[in-house]
Coordinates of C-alpha atoms in Angstrom, one line a residue:
Chain O
V759 CA 163.8 146.6 100.1
S760 CA 167.4 148.2 99.6
Q761 CA 169.9 145.2 98.5
S762 CA 172.7 147.4 100.2
I763 CA 172.8 147.5 103.4
Q764 CA 176.7 147.8 104.7
N765 CA 175.7 146.5 108.5
G766 CA 173.5 144.0 108.1
L767 CA 172.1 142.4 111.1
R768 CA 172.0 138.8 112.9
V769 CA 168.0 137.6 112.6
L770 CA 166.9 134.2 113.1
V771 CA 163.7 133.3 111.5
V772 CA 162.1 131.0 113.0
D773 CA 158.5 128.8 112.3
D774 CA 157.5 124.9 112.3
N775 CA 156.5 125.7 108.6
H776 CA 158.9 124.5 106.6
D777 CA 158.5 126.8 103.2
S778 CA 157.7 129.7 105.8
A779 CA 160.7 129.6 107.6
D780 CA 163.1 129.1 104.4
S781 CA 161.4 131.7 102.0
C782 CA 161.0 133.8 104.3
A783 CA 165.6 133.2 105.7
M784 CA 166.4 133.3 101.6
L785 CA 164.6 137.5 101.3
L786 CA 166.3 138.8 104.2
E787 CA 170.1 137.2 103.1
F788 CA 169.8 137.9 100.1
T789 CA 169.0 141.5 101.2
G790 CA 172.6 141.4 103.6
H791 CA 171.8 140.1 106.9
T792 CA 172.7 136.8 108.3
V793 CA 170.4 134.2 109.1
R794 CA 169.7 131.4 110.6
V795 CA 166.6 129.4 110.9
A796 CA 165.0 127.5 113.5
Y797 CA 161.6 125.0 113.2
D798 CA 160.2 124.1 116.7
G799 CA 161.0 126.5 119.8
A800 CA 164.1 124.2 121.4
S801 CA 166.2 124.7 119.0
A802 CA 165.8 128.2 118.7
L803 CA 166.9 128.7 121.9
E804 CA 169.4 126.8 121.7
I805 CA 171.0 128.2 118.0
A806 CA 170.2 131.8 119.9
N807 CA 172.4 130.8 122.6
E808 CA 175.5 131.2 120.8
F809 CA 174.0 133.1 117.2
R810 CA 172.7 136.1 120.2
P811 CA 170.4 137.2 117.1
E812 CA 170.0 141.3 116.9
A813 CA 166.5 140.4 115.7
A814 CA 164.5 137.7 115.3
L815 CA 160.9 136.5 113.3
V816 CA 159.2 134.0 116.1
D817 CA 155.9 132.4 114.7
I818 CA 153.3 132.0 117.4
G819 CA 151.5 128.5 116.2
M820 CA 153.9 126.1 116.7
P821 CA 153.6 122.4 118.5
L822 CA 155.7 121.7 121.8
M823 CA 156.8 125.9 122.5
D824 CA 155.1 128.4 121.1
G825 CA 156.4 131.6 119.9
Y826 CA 155.3 133.2 123.3
E827 CA 157.6 131.2 125.3
V828 CA 160.4 131.4 122.7
V829 CA 160.0 134.8 123.3
A830 CA 159.7 135.0 126.9
R831 CA 163.5 132.9 127.1
I832 CA 165.0 134.7 124.6
R833 CA 164.1 138.2 126.9
A834 CA 165.3 136.5 129.8
L835 CA 169.1 135.7 128.7
P836 CA 170.8 139.0 129.5
W837 CA 171.4 139.8 125.5
G838 CA 167.3 139.4 125.3
A839 CA 166.4 143.0 125.9
Q840 CA 168.8 144.7 123.2
S841 CA 166.9 141.7 120.8
T842 CA 164.0 143.7 117.9
L843 CA 161.3 140.7 118.2
I844 CA 159.0 140.8 115.7
A845 CA 155.8 138.2 115.6
M846 CA 155.3 136.6 112.6
T847 CA 152.0 135.0 112.7
G848 CA 148.5 134.0 110.9
R849 CA 146.5 136.4 114.3
A850 CA 145.3 139.0 112.9
L851 CA 143.3 140.2 115.6
E852 CA 143.3 143.0 117.6
E853 CA 143.6 140.9 121.3
D854 CA 146.5 138.7 119.5
K855 CA 148.3 142.4 119.1
R856 CA 148.2 142.4 122.5
R857 CA 148.9 139.7 124.0
S858 CA 151.9 139.8 121.7
F859 CA 153.4 143.1 123.3
S860 CA 152.2 141.8 126.5
A861 CA 154.6 138.5 126.0
G862 CA 157.2 140.3 125.3
F863 CA 157.1 141.0 121.2
D864 CA 158.0 144.3 120.1
H865 CA 156.7 144.2 116.3
H866 CA 153.5 141.9 114.8
L867 CA 153.6 140.9 111.2
T868 CA 150.4 139.4 110.3
K869 CA 151.4 136.6 107.4
P870 CA 151.9 137.1 104.3
I871 CA 154.0 139.8 106.3
D872 CA 154.5 142.8 104.1
V873 CA 157.7 143.1 102.8
E874 CA 159.2 146.2 103.4
A875 CA 157.0 147.3 107.1
L876 CA 159.6 144.1 107.7
A877 CA 162.4 145.7 105.9
A878 CA 161.6 148.7 107.8
L879 CA 161.6 147.4 111.2
L880 CA 165.3 145.6 110.8
E881 CA 166.7 149.0 109.5
Q882 CA 165.4 150.9 112.6
R883 CA 167.2 148.3 114.0
A884 CA 170.3 147.9 112.3
T885 CA 170.5 152.7 112.7
R886 CA 169.9 152.1 116.4
S887 CA 173.2 149.9 116.8
K888 CA 174.8 152.0 114.5
G889 CA 173.8 154.3 117.6
C890 CA 174.8 152.7 120.6
Chain I
L520 CA 113.6 118.1 144.9
V521 CA 116.9 117.9 143.6
S522 CA 115.6 119.9 140.0
R523 CA 114.4 123.0 141.6
E524 CA 118.6 123.9 141.6
I525 CA 118.1 124.4 137.5
L526 CA 116.3 128.0 138.6
N527 CA 117.2 128.3 141.5
A528 CA 121.0 127.3 141.8
V529 CA 121.4 132.2 141.7
P530 CA 119.1 134.6 143.5
T531 CA 119.1 136.9 141.3
D532 CA 118.5 136.6 136.9
T533 CA 121.2 137.3 135.2
P534 CA 120.3 137.3 131.2
E535 CA 121.8 133.4 131.5
D536 CA 120.1 132.6 133.6
I537 CA 116.7 133.8 131.4
H538 CA 118.5 131.9 128.7
R539 CA 118.5 128.7 130.3
D540 CA 115.1 129.1 131.4
V541 CA 114.0 129.9 128.1
L542 CA 116.2 126.8 127.8
A543 CA 114.5 124.7 129.8
V544 CA 110.5 125.3 128.0
S545 CA 112.3 124.8 124.7
Q546 CA 113.3 120.9 126.6
I547 CA 109.0 120.1 126.8
G548 CA 107.6 118.6 124.2
A549 CA 104.2 119.9 124.7
V550 CA 104.7 122.9 125.0
P551 CA 104.1 123.5 121.3
T552 CA 100.5 121.5 121.4
L553 CA 99.6 122.6 125.3
L554 CA 99.7 126.4 123.3
E555 CA 97.6 125.2 120.4
V556 CA 95.2 123.9 122.3
L557 CA 94.3 127.4 124.1
C558 CA 94.7 128.6 121.4
E559 CA 91.6 126.4 119.6
S560 CA 90.0 126.1 122.3
T561 CA 89.6 130.3 122.9
G562 CA 89.1 131.2 119.9
M563 CA 92.7 133.8 120.4
R564 CA 95.3 133.9 118.3
F565 CA 98.1 134.3 120.4
A566 CA 100.2 132.1 123.6
A567 CA 102.8 131.8 125.5
V568 CA 105.0 130.9 128.4
A569 CA 106.8 133.7 129.6
R570 CA 109.8 133.9 132.2
V571 CA 108.4 136.7 134.2
T572 CA 111.4 138.8 136.8
E573 CA 110.7 141.8 139.0
N574 CA 112.7 143.8 135.3
T575 CA 112.5 141.4 133.2
W576 CA 109.4 139.7 130.2
T577 CA 111.1 137.0 128.7
A578 CA 109.2 134.8 125.7
C579 CA 109.9 131.0 125.9
A580 CA 107.9 129.4 124.0
V581 CA 105.6 131.7 121.3
N582 CA 102.3 130.1 119.2
D583 CA 101.9 133.9 117.0
G584 CA 98.6 133.5 114.6
I585 CA 98.2 137.9 115.3
N586 CA 102.3 138.5 113.6
F587 CA 102.7 139.9 117.2
G588 CA 106.3 139.3 116.0
L589 CA 107.7 137.5 118.8
V590 CA 110.0 134.6 119.0
A591 CA 111.4 132.5 121.4
G592 CA 113.9 134.3 123.6
G593 CA 112.3 137.9 123.0
Q594 CA 111.5 140.1 125.2
L595 CA 108.8 143.3 126.3
E596 CA 109.6 145.7 128.8
V597 CA 108.4 144.2 131.8
E598 CA 106.2 147.0 132.9
S599 CA 104.5 147.1 129.9
T600 CA 102.5 143.5 130.4
L601 CA 99.7 142.6 132.7
C602 CA 101.7 139.5 133.8
I603 CA 103.8 141.5 135.7
E604 CA 100.5 141.9 137.7
S605 CA 100.3 138.6 138.0
K606 CA 103.0 137.9 139.2
R607 CA 102.8 140.2 141.9
S608 CA 99.1 139.1 143.1
L609 CA 100.3 135.5 142.6
S610 CA 96.8 134.8 140.7
P611 CA 94.6 134.6 136.8
I612 CA 93.7 137.6 134.7
V613 CA 91.1 137.4 132.6
I614 CA 89.4 139.9 130.4
D615 CA 87.4 138.9 127.9
H616 CA 86.5 142.2 126.1
A617 CA 89.1 145.1 127.6
S618 CA 87.1 148.3 125.8
L619 CA 84.2 147.1 128.5
D620 CA 85.8 146.6 130.7
A621 CA 84.9 148.8 134.6
R622 CA 88.9 147.8 136.0
Y623 CA 90.7 147.4 132.6
C624 CA 89.6 149.6 130.0
D625 CA 91.9 152.5 130.9
H626 CA 94.5 150.0 131.6
H627 CA 97.8 150.5 130.0
T628 CA 98.1 147.2 128.4
P629 CA 95.6 146.5 126.2
R630 CA 95.7 149.6 124.6
R631 CA 99.8 150.0 124.4
Y632 CA 99.6 146.2 122.5
Q633 CA 96.1 146.4 120.9
I634 CA 94.7 143.5 123.1
E635 CA 90.7 143.1 123.9
S636 CA 91.0 139.7 125.2
Y637 CA 93.4 137.9 127.7
V638 CA 93.9 135.8 130.0
S639 CA 97.1 134.9 132.4
V640 CA 97.9 132.4 135.1
P641 CA 101.0 132.2 136.9
I642 CA 103.5 129.3 136.1
V643 CA 104.0 128.1 140.1
L644 CA 107.1 125.7 140.7
A645 CA 107.6 123.2 143.8
G646 CA 108.0 124.9 146.4
G647 CA 106.3 127.5 145.7
R648 CA 108.6 130.1 143.2
Y649 CA 107.7 131.5 140.6
F650 CA 108.8 131.1 137.4
G651 CA 106.3 133.2 135.2
N652 CA 103.3 132.9 132.9
L653 CA 101.1 131.6 130.9
C654 CA 99.1 133.9 128.4
A655 CA 96.8 134.1 125.6
I656 CA 95.7 137.0 123.7
D657 CA 94.0 138.1 121.0
P658 CA 92.7 141.5 119.1
A659 CA 89.2 140.6 119.1
P660 CA 87.2 140.0 122.5
A661 CA 86.8 136.6 123.5
K662 CA 84.5 134.7 126.0
V663 CA 87.6 133.7 128.7
S664 CA 86.0 134.1 132.1
D665 CA 84.4 130.7 131.7
P666 CA 85.5 128.5 134.7
K667 CA 85.9 125.6 132.3
I668 CA 88.7 127.9 130.7
L669 CA 90.9 129.2 133.6
G670 CA 90.9 125.6 134.5
M671 CA 92.7 124.3 131.4
F672 CA 95.1 127.3 131.5
T673 CA 95.8 126.3 135.2
R674 CA 96.0 122.6 134.7
F675 CA 98.4 123.4 131.6
A676 CA 100.4 126.0 134.1
A677 CA 100.8 123.4 136.6
L678 CA 102.0 120.4 134.0
I679 CA 104.9 123.0 131.8
A680 CA 106.0 123.5 135.9
M681 CA 105.8 119.8 136.4
Q682 CA 108.0 119.4 133.6
L683 CA 109.9 122.2 134.4
D684 CA 111.7 120.8 137.8
S685 CA 111.6 116.8 136.1
E686 CA 115.0 115.7 135.7
A687 CA 114.2 115.3 132.2
T688 CA 114.2 118.9 131.4
R689 CA 117.0 119.4 133.2
E690 CA 119.2 117.5 131.5
G691 CA 118.1 119.1 128.3
V692 CA 119.4 122.0 129.2
Q693 CA 122.9 120.3 129.8
N694 CA 123.1 119.3 127.1
A695 CA 121.8 122.1 125.1
L696 CA 124.3 124.7 127.1
R697 CA 126.9 121.8 126.0
D698 CA 125.9 122.1 121.9
E699 CA 126.0 125.8 122.0
R700 CA 129.6 125.8 123.5
A701 CA 130.5 123.1 120.7
T702 CA 129.2 125.2 118.1
S703 CA 131.3 128.4 119.5
E704 CA 134.0 126.3 119.4
L705 CA 134.0 125.0 116.3
R706 CA 133.3 129.1 114.7
E707 CA 136.8 129.8 117.0
Q708 CA 138.4 127.6 115.4
F709 CA 137.0 128.3 111.7
I710 CA 138.1 131.6 112.5
A711 CA 141.8 130.1 113.7
I712 CA 141.7 127.9 109.8
L713 CA 140.8 131.4 108.4
G714 CA 143.7 133.0 110.4
H715 CA 147.0 131.0 110.4
D716 CA 146.0 127.9 108.6
L717 CA 145.5 129.4 105.5
R718 CA 148.5 132.3 105.8
N719 CA 151.3 130.1 106.1
P720 CA 150.9 128.9 102.3
L721 CA 150.6 132.7 101.6
Q722 CA 153.5 133.6 103.4
A723 CA 156.0 131.2 101.4
I724 CA 154.2 132.2 98.1
S725 CA 154.7 135.8 98.9
A726 CA 157.9 135.6 99.7
T727 CA 159.7 133.3 97.2
S728 CA 157.9 135.7 95.0
E729 CA 159.0 139.1 96.5
L730 CA 163.0 136.8 96.2
L731 CA 162.1 135.8 92.6
T732 CA 161.1 139.1 91.7
R733 CA 164.0 141.4 92.6
K734 CA 167.0 138.1 91.6
L735 CA 165.6 137.3 88.3
T736 CA 166.8 139.5 85.7
D737 CA 165.1 138.3 82.6
P738 CA 161.9 141.0 82.7
V739 CA 160.1 138.3 81.3
F740 CA 160.3 136.1 84.3
A741 CA 160.8 138.5 87.0
G742 CA 157.2 139.8 85.5
M743 CA 155.8 136.2 86.1
A744 CA 157.1 136.4 89.7
A745 CA 155.1 140.5 90.5
R746 CA 152.4 138.7 89.3
I747 CA 152.3 136.0 91.5
K748 CA 152.9 138.5 94.3
A749 CA 150.5 140.3 93.7
N750 CA 147.8 137.8 93.9
S751 CA 149.1 136.2 97.1
K752 CA 148.7 140.6 98.1
R753 CA 145.2 139.7 96.7
M754 CA 144.2 136.7 98.4
S755 CA 145.6 137.9 101.7
L756 CA 143.2 140.7 101.5
L757 CA 140.5 137.9 100.6
I758 CA 141.2 135.7 104.1
N759 CA 141.9 139.6 105.4
D760 CA 137.5 140.3 104.5
V761 CA 136.2 136.5 105.5
L762 CA 138.2 136.4 108.8
D763 CA 136.2 140.2 109.9
F764 CA 133.3 138.7 107.8
A765 CA 133.3 136.2 110.5
Q766 CA 134.2 137.1 113.7
G767 CA 131.6 140.6 113.2
R768 CA 129.0 138.1 112.3
L769 CA 129.9 134.4 114.6
G770 CA 132.4 136.4 117.0
G771 CA 132.2 138.7 119.2
G772 CA 132.4 141.8 116.6
L773 CA 134.6 143.2 115.5
G774 CA 136.8 144.5 118.4
L775 CA 137.6 148.5 117.7
R776 CA 140.9 150.4 119.5
I777 CA 139.2 154.0 119.8
E778 CA 142.1 156.8 120.5
E779 CA 142.4 160.0 120.1
V780 CA 143.4 160.7 116.5
G781 CA 145.7 163.4 116.5
D782 CA 146.3 164.0 112.8
I783 CA 143.8 162.0 111.0
G784 CA 144.5 163.6 107.3
R785 CA 148.2 162.3 106.9
E786 CA 146.7 158.7 108.4
L787 CA 144.2 159.0 105.4
Q788 CA 146.5 161.2 103.6
A789 CA 148.9 157.9 103.6
V790 CA 146.0 155.7 102.5
A791 CA 145.3 158.4 99.2
K792 CA 149.1 157.8 98.2
E793 CA 149.2 154.5 98.6
L794 CA 146.8 153.6 96.1
Q795 CA 147.9 156.8 93.8
D796 CA 151.4 154.3 93.9
G797 CA 149.6 151.4 93.0
H798 CA 147.6 153.2 90.3
P799 CA 150.1 155.7 88.2
T800 CA 147.8 156.6 85.7
R801 CA 144.8 157.8 87.6
Q802 CA 144.0 160.8 90.0
I803 CA 143.6 161.0 93.1
L804 CA 142.8 164.5 95.0
S805 CA 142.5 165.0 98.1
D806 CA 141.7 167.7 100.5
F807 CA 141.6 167.0 104.3
R808 CA 140.7 169.4 106.8
V809 CA 140.3 168.4 109.7
A810 CA 141.3 170.6 112.9
R811 CA 140.6 168.3 116.1
S812 CA 141.3 164.7 117.2
V813 CA 139.4 162.4 115.9
P814 CA 137.6 159.1 118.6
C815 CA 138.5 156.0 116.4
D816 CA 140.4 153.3 115.1
I817 CA 142.7 154.3 113.1
G818 CA 144.0 150.8 111.5
R819 CA 139.9 150.3 110.7
V820 CA 139.7 154.1 109.5
Q821 CA 142.5 152.8 107.1
Q822 CA 140.6 150.2 106.0
V823 CA 137.5 151.8 105.2
A824 CA 139.3 154.4 103.1
S825 CA 141.6 151.8 101.4
N826 CA 138.4 150.4 100.5
L827 CA 135.8 153.3 99.3
I828 CA 139.0 154.5 97.2
A829 CA 140.0 151.5 95.9
N830 CA 136.4 151.1 94.7
A831 CA 136.2 154.8 92.8
L832 CA 139.3 153.6 91.1
S833 CA 138.1 149.8 90.1
H834 CA 134.2 151.3 89.2
G835 CA 134.5 154.9 88.5
A836 CA 135.1 156.4 85.1
Q837 CA 138.7 155.2 83.8
E838 CA 139.8 158.8 82.7
S839 CA 138.3 161.0 85.2
S840 CA 139.9 161.6 88.9
V841 CA 139.0 159.8 91.9
R842 CA 138.0 163.4 94.8
V843 CA 138.8 162.1 98.8
S844 CA 137.6 164.6 101.4
A845 CA 137.6 165.3 105.3
S846 CA 136.4 167.8 107.2
T847 CA 134.6 167.9 111.0
S848 CA 131.8 169.4 112.1
D849 CA 131.0 170.1 115.4
S850 CA 129.2 167.2 116.5
E851 CA 131.0 164.9 113.9
F852 CA 134.2 163.4 111.8
M853 CA 133.1 163.4 107.4
F854 CA 134.5 161.6 105.4
E855 CA 133.9 160.8 101.3
V856 CA 134.2 159.5 98.3
W857 CA 133.7 160.2 95.0
N858 CA 133.7 159.1 91.3
T859 CA 132.0 159.2 88.1
G860 CA 131.3 157.2 85.7
E861 CA 128.2 154.3 85.5
P862 CA 126.0 154.7 89.0
I863 CA 125.3 152.1 90.9
P864 CA 121.5 150.5 89.3
A865 CA 118.3 151.9 91.8
E866 CA 118.0 148.5 93.0
G867 CA 121.2 148.1 94.1
L868 CA 121.5 151.3 96.2
G869 CA 120.0 149.8 99.2
K870 CA 122.2 146.0 99.2
V871 CA 125.4 147.8 98.4
F872 CA 126.0 146.9 101.9
E873 CA 124.2 143.9 102.6
P874 CA 127.4 140.7 102.1
F875 CA 128.1 139.2 99.0
W876 CA 126.6 142.2 96.9
R877 CA 127.5 143.0 94.0
N878 CA 127.2 145.2 91.2
S879 CA 125.1 143.0 88.4
S880 CA 126.5 145.7 85.5
S881 CA 130.0 146.4 87.4
T882 CA 132.6 145.0 84.5
T883 CA 134.8 143.8 87.2
R884 CA 134.3 140.6 89.8
S885 CA 137.1 140.4 91.3
G886 CA 135.9 140.2 95.3
L887 CA 134.1 138.5 97.3
G888 CA 131.5 141.3 97.8
L889 CA 132.2 141.8 101.3
G890 CA 134.4 145.1 101.7
L891 CA 131.8 147.0 102.1
Y892 CA 129.6 145.2 104.3
I893 CA 132.6 145.5 107.0
C894 CA 133.5 148.9 106.3
S895 CA 129.8 149.5 107.3
Q896 CA 130.7 147.0 109.9
I897 CA 133.9 149.1 111.5
V898 CA 132.1 152.7 111.1
K899 CA 128.7 151.1 112.6
A900 CA 131.1 149.8 115.1
H901 CA 132.4 153.4 115.9
G902 CA 128.4 154.3 116.0
G903 CA 128.3 156.3 112.7
M904 CA 126.8 155.8 109.8
L905 CA 127.7 154.8 105.9
T906 CA 125.5 156.0 103.3
V907 CA 126.0 156.3 99.5
T908 CA 124.4 158.4 96.4
S909 CA 124.7 157.7 93.0
T910 CA 123.2 159.4 89.8
R911 CA 124.9 159.7 86.3
D912 CA 124.7 163.4 86.7
S913 CA 126.6 164.0 89.7
G914 CA 128.5 160.3 90.1
T915 CA 129.5 158.6 93.2
T916 CA 129.6 159.5 96.7
F917 CA 130.6 157.0 99.8
S918 CA 130.4 158.7 103.1
V919 CA 131.6 158.6 106.5
H920 CA 130.0 160.0 109.6
L921 CA 131.5 159.1 113.2
P922 CA 130.4 160.9 115.9
L923 CA 133.1 163.2 117.9
S924 CA 132.1 162.4 121.7
R925 CA 133.5 159.1 122.8
P926 CA 131.3 155.9 121.5
Q927 CA 131.0 153.8 124.6

C-alpha cells in the first residue's frame, strides 16, 4: 500500500466487533484515507447520511441490522449508487459471495482481509472519482 | 388407519420417502431378532427386509452372515432381484436349490448373486398396500420349501407390516427425522463458527500487525510485528482448510463455480509468482502451454496449484528448483508440479490424499495434513484426477488431470 495516496477517500468501516473495526480503521487512516467507524447498522446509516462515504467496508453478520440491509439502504440513497461497497466477512463460501453481490455489494473480502487487495479496490475507486 | 399416512402420503416414492421407510423399519426393535430367527431356523445366512418399488430395491434391515455387503439403506438394481417378481405377483417365492430347479436354474438372479436357496415373501400393509419383501438367501442349497418355514416367513412379514402400521413407529420416524435435522443444524453452526467467529479476532490481529509493520521504525520491533502478521496469515489458511474439509465432509460438497477460463496459464502464473515472491531464494520454473480455454472453477484450481507448489517448496530439496507445467491434450488439461529431494516413502504414497496424512519422515510439520486431501477433493469435484509419483531418481511429481468436457 502506498503511504502517499494523494486522493484519500472517505471510508466508512462498519463492524460490530470493535477490535476488528478499530484496527481496520487505523490501518486505513494510516494509508491516507479519512475514516469513520460504526459498530452497528443503525449508526452506520446515520453516519453515512452526513459523511457520504466514497467507500464502505461492511461486516455482514451483525445483530439487529445485518450488513445486507445496511448496504441495501445505502444503495437506496441518492449518492449511494456511486459508493464502493465492500463486504468484509468471515463467510467465505461461494454462495456467501453470490449473496453479497445480489444484496448490492461491489466486492466481497474474507476476513482477515488481504490488505493489498483492499488497497487495490480503494485505489480503483480513487482513480474513478478523479476521472469524473 | 391413520398410520398408513406415513407410507401413503405421496403416490410416487421419492428418495426421501424411501429414506423414511428405511427409518421406519429401523424403529421396529424386533426386526433384528426376527431376521436372526429366520437365519437360525433355515440355516440361511443372509436375511433382509427390503423396501421395493418398481424402480428401487432398498435394504431396510439386514442380517448378513456371508459378507454380502449390504447395509440398511443400501440398494440393489431392482430388476436384478427376485423380490420384484414377488412384488408383481404379490406371492412368495421359495427355492431350495436353484441350479437344480426347473424354473430357476437359468434365472438371472441366482446366477448373478450366486445363490442356491432363496425365500421371499411380500410385506403387505393395512389396506392391501405393498411395502416390500422379507427375504433370505444363501450360496448353499437349503430345504426351505417346507410349509412350516414359509408359514414363519409369512407370519413375520405380517408382524413387520403391523408394526409399520402402528402409531409408535410413525412417531419414532418423526423423532428420527427431527434428530437428523438437529444434526444438520449443528453442522451448519460448526461451519459458521469456523468461518465467522474465528476470523473476527484474526482480522484484528492481522490488521494491527500490518499497521505495526508499517509504523515501527526500529527494525527489531518491525520484525516482530511482521512475524505476528505472517502467523495470522498462516492461521487464516488453516481455517480455510478446516472449513473446506468440514464443508466437503459434512456439508453439501465444495460448491464449484465452473466457467470457461480463457487463459489458465496466466492465472497459474499469478500463483507461481506469488509463491516465488514469498520464497526469493528458491527458483520456480514454469512452462505453461495451454492454447485453449479450460472449464473449471479457477479460484479452486489456483488453490490446488498454490498448495502443490508450496508443498514442493517446503518438502523438496532446498537447493533444487521446482518445476511447474501445464498443457492440454484433446480431452484433458494437465498441470504438474515437480521437485527433487527425499521421496515420499512407498507406504505413504497410497495415503497422501487421505485427510490428516503427514509424511512421517518429513522434518517440517506445519499444516493440519488437509491440503492434499482438499486438493484431491477439488480435482474430483471437477471430474478429474490427482496423482502422485515419487522416487529418489526421478523426484516427486503431482499431476492434476481435468477433463475438457464440462463436468455436469
